[in-house]
PDB file of C-alpha atoms in Angstrom:
ATOM      1  CA  MET U   1      -7.197  12.786  -4.102  1.00 40.00           C
ATOM      2  CA  MET U   2      -5.356  13.407  -0.790  1.00 43.00           C
ATOM      3  CA  SER U   3      -8.403  12.961   1.511  1.00 45.00           C
ATOM      4  CA  ASN U   4      -8.077   9.194   1.675  1.00 49.00           C
ATOM      5  CA  MET U   5      -4.421   9.130   2.239  1.00 65.00           C
ATOM      6  CA  GLU U   6      -2.487  10.119   5.311  1.00 81.00           C
ATOM      7  CA  GLN U   7      -0.042  12.909   5.169  1.00 83.00           C
ATOM      8  CA  ILE U   8       3.245  12.446   7.022  1.00 84.00           C
ATOM      9  CA  VAL U   9       5.199  15.494   7.848  1.00 87.00           C
ATOM     10  CA  VAL U  10       8.837  15.116   6.818  1.00 88.00           C
ATOM     11  CA  GLY U  11      10.151  18.680   7.390  1.00 91.00           C
ATOM     12  CA  ARG U  12       9.482  22.342   7.495  1.00 94.00           C
ATOM     13  CA  LEU U  13      10.339  25.225   5.247  1.00 96.00           C
ATOM     14  CA  GLY U  14      12.384  27.881   7.023  1.00 95.00           C
ATOM     15  CA  SER U  15      13.229  31.472   6.119  1.00 96.00           C
ATOM     16  CA  ALA U  16      13.762  32.854   2.756  1.00 96.00           C
ATOM     17  CA  TYR U  17      17.494  32.653   1.493  1.00 96.00           C
ATOM     18  CA  GLY U  18      18.757  35.276  -1.014  1.00 95.00           C
ATOM     19  CA  ILE U  19      16.608  37.022  -3.579  1.00 94.00           C
ATOM     20  CA  ARG U  20      15.907  34.338  -6.083  1.00 95.00           C
ATOM     21  CA  GLY U  21      13.139  32.359  -4.347  1.00 96.00           C
ATOM     22  CA  TRP U  22      15.276  30.003  -2.223  1.00 97.00           C
ATOM     23  CA  LEU U  23      14.109  28.660   1.164  1.00 97.00           C
ATOM     24  CA  LYS U  24      15.939  27.020   4.068  1.00 96.00           C
ATOM     25  CA  VAL U  25      14.728  23.537   4.711  1.00 95.00           C
ATOM     26  CA  ASN U  26      14.504  21.805   8.118  1.00 92.00           C
ATOM     27  CA  ALA U  27      14.331  17.981   7.224  1.00 89.00           C
ATOM     28  CA  PHE U  28      12.982  15.526   9.705  1.00 84.00           C
ATOM     29  CA  THR U  29      14.226  12.606   7.524  1.00 80.00           C
ATOM     30  CA  ASP U  30      17.280  10.289   8.637  1.00 76.00           C
ATOM     31  CA  SER U  31      19.536  12.208   6.278  1.00 79.00           C
ATOM     32  CA  LEU U  32      19.156  15.989   5.358  1.00 82.00           C
ATOM     33  CA  GLU U  33      18.968  15.113   1.667  1.00 88.00           C
ATOM     34  CA  GLY U  34      16.388  12.368   2.290  1.00 86.00           C
ATOM     35  CA  ILE U  35      13.606  14.817   2.111  1.00 90.00           C
ATOM     36  CA  PHE U  36      14.355  15.348  -1.597  1.00 92.00           C
ATOM     37  CA  GLU U  37      13.927  11.723  -2.287  1.00 88.00           C
ATOM     38  CA  TYR U  38      10.025  12.342  -2.249  1.00 88.00           C
ATOM     39  CA  SER U  39       8.052  14.155  -4.927  1.00 89.00           C
ATOM     40  CA  PRO U  40       5.760  15.779  -5.013  1.00 92.00           C
ATOM     41  CA  TRP U  41       5.674  17.599  -1.686  1.00 94.00           C
ATOM     42  CA  LEU U  42       2.467  18.601   0.055  1.00 93.00           C
ATOM     43  CA  ILE U  43       2.734  21.968   1.760  1.00 95.00           C
ATOM     44  CA  PHE U  44       0.270  23.193   4.386  1.00 91.00           C
ATOM     45  CA  TYR U  45      -0.365  26.636   3.019  1.00 91.00           C
ATOM     46  CA  GLN U  46      -3.186  28.956   3.488  1.00 90.00           C
ATOM     47  CA  GLY U  47      -5.101  26.443   5.536  1.00 89.00           C
ATOM     48  CA  LYS U  48      -4.806  23.404   3.246  1.00 90.00           C
ATOM     49  CA  TRP U  49      -2.502  20.927   1.805  1.00 91.00           C
ATOM     50  CA  GLN U  50      -1.196  21.912  -1.680  1.00 93.00           C
ATOM     51  CA  GLU U  51       0.985  19.889  -4.038  1.00 94.00           C
ATOM     52  CA  VAL U  52       4.433  21.450  -4.897  1.00 95.00           C
ATOM     53  CA  LYS U  53       7.502  20.348  -6.859  1.00 95.00           C
ATOM     54  CA  VAL U  54      11.019  21.191  -5.865  1.00 95.00           C
ATOM     55  CA  ALA U  55      12.607  22.917  -8.857  1.00 96.00           C
ATOM     56  CA  ASP U  56      16.096  22.726  -7.344  1.00 96.00           C
ATOM     57  CA  TRP U  57      17.897  22.082  -4.114  1.00 96.00           C
ATOM     58  CA  ARG U  58      21.497  22.057  -2.750  1.00 95.00           C
ATOM     59  CA  ARG U  59      23.469  21.843   0.430  1.00 94.00           C
ATOM     60  CA  HIS U  60      24.347  25.163   2.126  1.00 92.00           C
ATOM     61  CA  ASN U  61      26.748  25.491   5.155  1.00 89.00           C
ATOM     62  CA  ASN U  62      25.265  22.797   7.489  1.00 88.00           C
ATOM     63  CA  GLY U  63      21.812  22.732   6.038  1.00 91.00           C
ATOM     64  CA  ILE U  64      19.889  22.529   2.828  1.00 95.00           C
ATOM     65  CA  ILE U  65      18.079  25.121   0.659  1.00 96.00           C
ATOM     66  CA  CYS U  66      15.577  24.523  -2.064  1.00 97.00           C
ATOM     67  CA  ARG U  67      13.589  26.490  -4.623  1.00 96.00           C
ATOM     68  CA  LEU U  68      10.011  25.367  -5.342  1.00 96.00           C
ATOM     69  CA  GLU U  69       8.537  25.429  -8.833  1.00 96.00           C
ATOM     70  CA  GLY U  70       6.861  28.858  -9.565  1.00 96.00           C
ATOM     71  CA  VAL U  71       8.625  30.548  -6.726  1.00 96.00           C
ATOM     72  CA  GLU U  72      11.060  33.109  -8.428  1.00 95.00           C
ATOM     73  CA  ASP U  73      11.763  35.898  -5.900  1.00 96.00           C
ATOM     74  CA  ARG U  74      12.108  36.435  -2.156  1.00 97.00           C
ATOM     75  CA  ASN U  75       8.670  37.744  -1.638  1.00 96.00           C
ATOM     76  CA  GLN U  76       7.079  34.662  -3.069  1.00 96.00           C
ATOM     77  CA  ALA U  77       9.471  32.363  -1.058  1.00 97.00           C
ATOM     78  CA  GLU U  78       8.654  34.239   2.252  1.00 96.00           C
ATOM     79  CA  GLN U  79       4.902  33.154   1.930  1.00 96.00           C
ATOM     80  CA  TYR U  80       6.196  29.573   2.645  1.00 96.00           C
ATOM     81  CA  THR U  81       8.154  30.256   5.588  1.00 96.00           C
ATOM     82  CA  ASN U  82       7.273  27.879   8.600  1.00 94.00           C
ATOM     83  CA  CYS U  83       5.036  25.617   6.317  1.00 95.00           C
ATOM     84  CA  ASP U  84       5.091  22.051   7.114  1.00 93.00           C
ATOM     85  CA  VAL U  85       6.314  19.748   4.276  1.00 93.00           C
ATOM     86  CA  ALA U  86       4.528  16.371   4.076  1.00 92.00           C
ATOM     87  CA  ILE U  87       4.323  13.440   1.783  1.00 89.00           C
ATOM     88  CA  LEU U  88       1.482  10.862   1.420  1.00 86.00           C
ATOM     89  CA  SER U  89       1.872   7.601   3.334  1.00 79.00           C
ATOM     90  CA  ALA U  90       1.893   5.644   0.049  1.00 79.00           C
ATOM     91  CA  GLN U  91       5.007   7.433  -0.951  1.00 80.00           C
ATOM     92  CA  LEU U  92       6.903   5.713   1.793  1.00 77.00           C
ATOM     93  CA  GLU U  93       8.694   2.452   0.735  1.00 75.00           C
ATOM     94  CA  ALA U  94       7.559  -0.824   2.097  1.00 73.00           C
ATOM     95  CA  LEU U  95       9.730  -2.119   4.793  1.00 72.00           C
ATOM     96  CA  PRO U  96      11.065  -5.675   5.507  1.00 71.00           C
ATOM     97  CA  GLU U  97       8.876  -7.666   7.882  1.00 68.00           C
ATOM     98  CA  ASP U  98      10.961  -7.004  10.941  1.00 71.00           C
ATOM     99  CA  GLU U  99      11.200  -3.216  10.410  1.00 75.00           C
ATOM    100  CA  PHE U 100       8.648  -0.414  10.904  1.00 77.00           C
ATOM    101  CA  TYR U 101       8.334   3.399  10.827  1.00 77.00           C
ATOM    102  CA  TRP U 102       8.225   5.198  14.169  1.00 78.00           C
ATOM    103  CA  ARG U 103       4.654   6.335  13.410  1.00 77.00           C
ATOM    104  CA  ASP U 104       3.636   2.612  13.266  1.00 82.00           C
ATOM    105  CA  LEU U 105       4.592   2.282  16.998  1.00 87.00           C
ATOM    106  CA  MET U 106       2.654   5.432  18.202  1.00 86.00           C
ATOM    107  CA  GLY U 107      -0.513   4.393  20.199  1.00 91.00           C
ATOM    108  CA  CYS U 108       0.573   0.749  20.608  1.00 93.00           C
ATOM    109  CA  THR U 109      -0.118  -0.873  24.000  1.00 95.00           C
ATOM    110  CA  VAL U 110       3.030  -1.914  25.815  1.00 95.00           C
ATOM    111  CA  VAL U 111       2.632  -5.087  27.748  1.00 96.00           C
ATOM    112  CA  ASN U 112       5.316  -7.049  29.598  1.00 95.00           C
ATOM    113  CA  THR U 113       5.997 -10.749  29.579  1.00 94.00           C
ATOM    114  CA  GLN U 114       3.872 -11.134  32.647  1.00 94.00           C
ATOM    115  CA  GLY U 115       0.795  -9.472  30.799  1.00 93.00           C
ATOM    116  CA  TYR U 116       1.033  -6.278  32.705  1.00 95.00           C
ATOM    117  CA  ASP U 117      -0.280  -3.376  30.736  1.00 95.00           C
ATOM    118  CA  MET U 118       2.378  -0.564  30.903  1.00 94.00           C
ATOM    119  CA  GLY U 119       0.668   1.966  28.929  1.00 95.00           C
ATOM    120  CA  LYS U 120       0.715   3.360  25.461  1.00 95.00           C
ATOM    121  CA  VAL U 121       3.536   4.508  23.257  1.00 93.00           C
ATOM    122  CA  THR U 122       3.474   8.431  23.040  1.00 89.00           C
ATOM    123  CA  GLY U 123       6.860   9.027  21.410  1.00 85.00           C
ATOM    124  CA  LEU U 124      10.186   7.880  20.701  1.00 84.00           C
ATOM    125  CA  LEU U 125      13.641   9.334  21.616  1.00 82.00           C
ATOM    126  CA  GLU U 126      16.800   9.051  19.746  1.00 79.00           C
ATOM    127  CA  THR U 127      19.580   8.768  22.262  1.00 78.00           C
ATOM    128  CA  GLY U 128      22.485   7.889  19.975  1.00 74.00           C
ATOM    129  CA  SER U 129      23.212   4.437  21.201  1.00 78.00           C
ATOM    130  CA  ASN U 130      19.571   3.124  20.864  1.00 83.00           C
ATOM    131  CA  ASP U 131      16.024   4.684  20.457  1.00 85.00           C
ATOM    132  CA  VAL U 132      13.841   4.789  23.558  1.00 90.00           C
ATOM    133  CA  LEU U 133      10.123   4.188  23.673  1.00 91.00           C
ATOM    134  CA  GLU U 134       8.164   6.811  25.750  1.00 92.00           C
ATOM    135  CA  VAL U 135       5.219   5.065  27.227  1.00 94.00           C
ATOM    136  CA  GLU U 136       2.393   6.929  28.985  1.00 93.00           C
ATOM    137  CA  ALA U 137       1.217   4.852  31.909  1.00 92.00           C
ATOM    138  CA  LYS U 138      -2.510   4.304  32.572  1.00 89.00           C
ATOM    139  CA  SER U 139      -3.981   6.733  35.215  1.00 89.00           C
ATOM    140  CA  ASN U 140      -4.390   3.981  37.666  1.00 90.00           C
ATOM    141  CA  ASP U 141      -0.859   2.431  37.294  1.00 89.00           C
ATOM    142  CA  ALA U 142      -0.217   0.011  40.189  1.00 88.00           C
ATOM    143  CA  PHE U 143       3.332   1.333  40.376  1.00 87.00           C
ATOM    144  CA  GLY U 144       2.350   4.908  40.470  1.00 88.00           C
ATOM    145  CA  LYS U 145       4.197   5.515  37.146  1.00 90.00           C
ATOM    146  CA  ARG U 146       3.164   8.356  34.769  1.00 92.00           C
ATOM    147  CA  GLU U 147       5.657   7.551  32.028  1.00 93.00           C
ATOM    148  CA  ARG U 148       8.222   4.833  31.367  1.00 93.00           C
ATOM    149  CA  LEU U 149      11.240   5.015  29.078  1.00 93.00           C
ATOM    150  CA  ILE U 150      12.034   1.697  27.745  1.00 93.00           C
ATOM    151  CA  PRO U 151      15.143   1.149  25.486  1.00 92.00           C
ATOM    152  CA  PHE U 152      14.233  -0.086  22.063  1.00 89.00           C
ATOM    153  CA  VAL U 153      16.680  -2.939  22.046  1.00 89.00           C
ATOM    154  CA  THR U 154      15.057  -5.911  20.145  1.00 85.00           C
ATOM    155  CA  GLU U 155      15.467  -9.376  21.732  1.00 86.00           C
ATOM    156  CA  GLN U 156      16.769  -7.854  24.973  1.00 91.00           C
ATOM    157  CA  PHE U 157      13.905  -5.633  25.981  1.00 93.00           C
ATOM    158  CA  ILE U 158      11.545  -5.489  22.903  1.00 91.00           C
ATOM    159  CA  LEU U 159      10.393  -9.079  22.292  1.00 92.00           C
ATOM    160  CA  GLU U 160       7.547  -8.670  19.942  1.00 91.00           C
ATOM    161  CA  VAL U 161       6.121  -5.729  17.828  1.00 90.00           C
ATOM    162  CA  ASP U 162       2.495  -6.300  16.343  1.00 89.00           C
ATOM    163  CA  THR U 163       1.880  -3.136  14.372  1.00 82.00           C
ATOM    164  CA  LEU U 164      -1.420  -4.427  13.133  1.00 83.00           C
ATOM    165  CA  GLY U 165      -2.609  -5.464  16.528  1.00 90.00           C
ATOM    166  CA  LYS U 166      -1.077  -2.284  17.947  1.00 92.00           C
ATOM    167  CA  LYS U 167       0.771  -4.221  20.815  1.00 94.00           C
ATOM    168  CA  ILE U 168       4.445  -4.396  21.911  1.00 94.00           C
ATOM    169  CA  VAL U 169       5.647  -7.216  24.156  1.00 95.00           C
ATOM    170  CA  VAL U 170       8.563  -6.145  26.465  1.00 94.00           C
ATOM    171  CA  ASP U 171      10.713  -7.826  29.009  1.00 94.00           C
ATOM    172  CA  TRP U 172      10.687  -4.937  31.439  1.00 94.00           C
ATOM    173  CA  ASP U 173      10.054  -4.471  35.189  1.00 92.00           C
ATOM    174  CA  PRO U 174       6.997  -2.369  35.556  1.00 90.00           C
ATOM    175  CA  SER U 175       8.354  -0.669  38.624  1.00 89.00           C
ATOM    176  CA  PHE U 176      10.880   0.933  36.489  1.00 86.00           C
TER     177      PHE U 176
END
């Protein structure tokens, strides 16, 4: 069932909380509670992805905690500490045409308006004001760059994003 679908890690389980099987949750979703919009979860446990359901969850201090179905005590909960929480890519909602998930940008070739190949997207940074593309330059980069950080500001610097063709066109000076 899961082999033909891509797993997307959306969080990680933290330490056990209390004695009734609760676990702290480190969510990688936009909002903390966003991780609970997905069901079932896949947990990487004992070397393989296993499907689990969240029995209950709530906010606690500045974080969130949850209890998994079938987990009734602290000892059971501790077995899941530091396990990745994932969902299947099919569980993500389809986005409007001009929007994409960060994962869709990974590995895209970045080319400027003059056709210069600036490298491939290796990551994205959240800076608050706007996201920033991390672009690893080719080993023989004419400008001696190893990495470029390009603000992800559409129409100003990011002119075209083709996720199918894995290409991003930017208005950016390659010497930066």
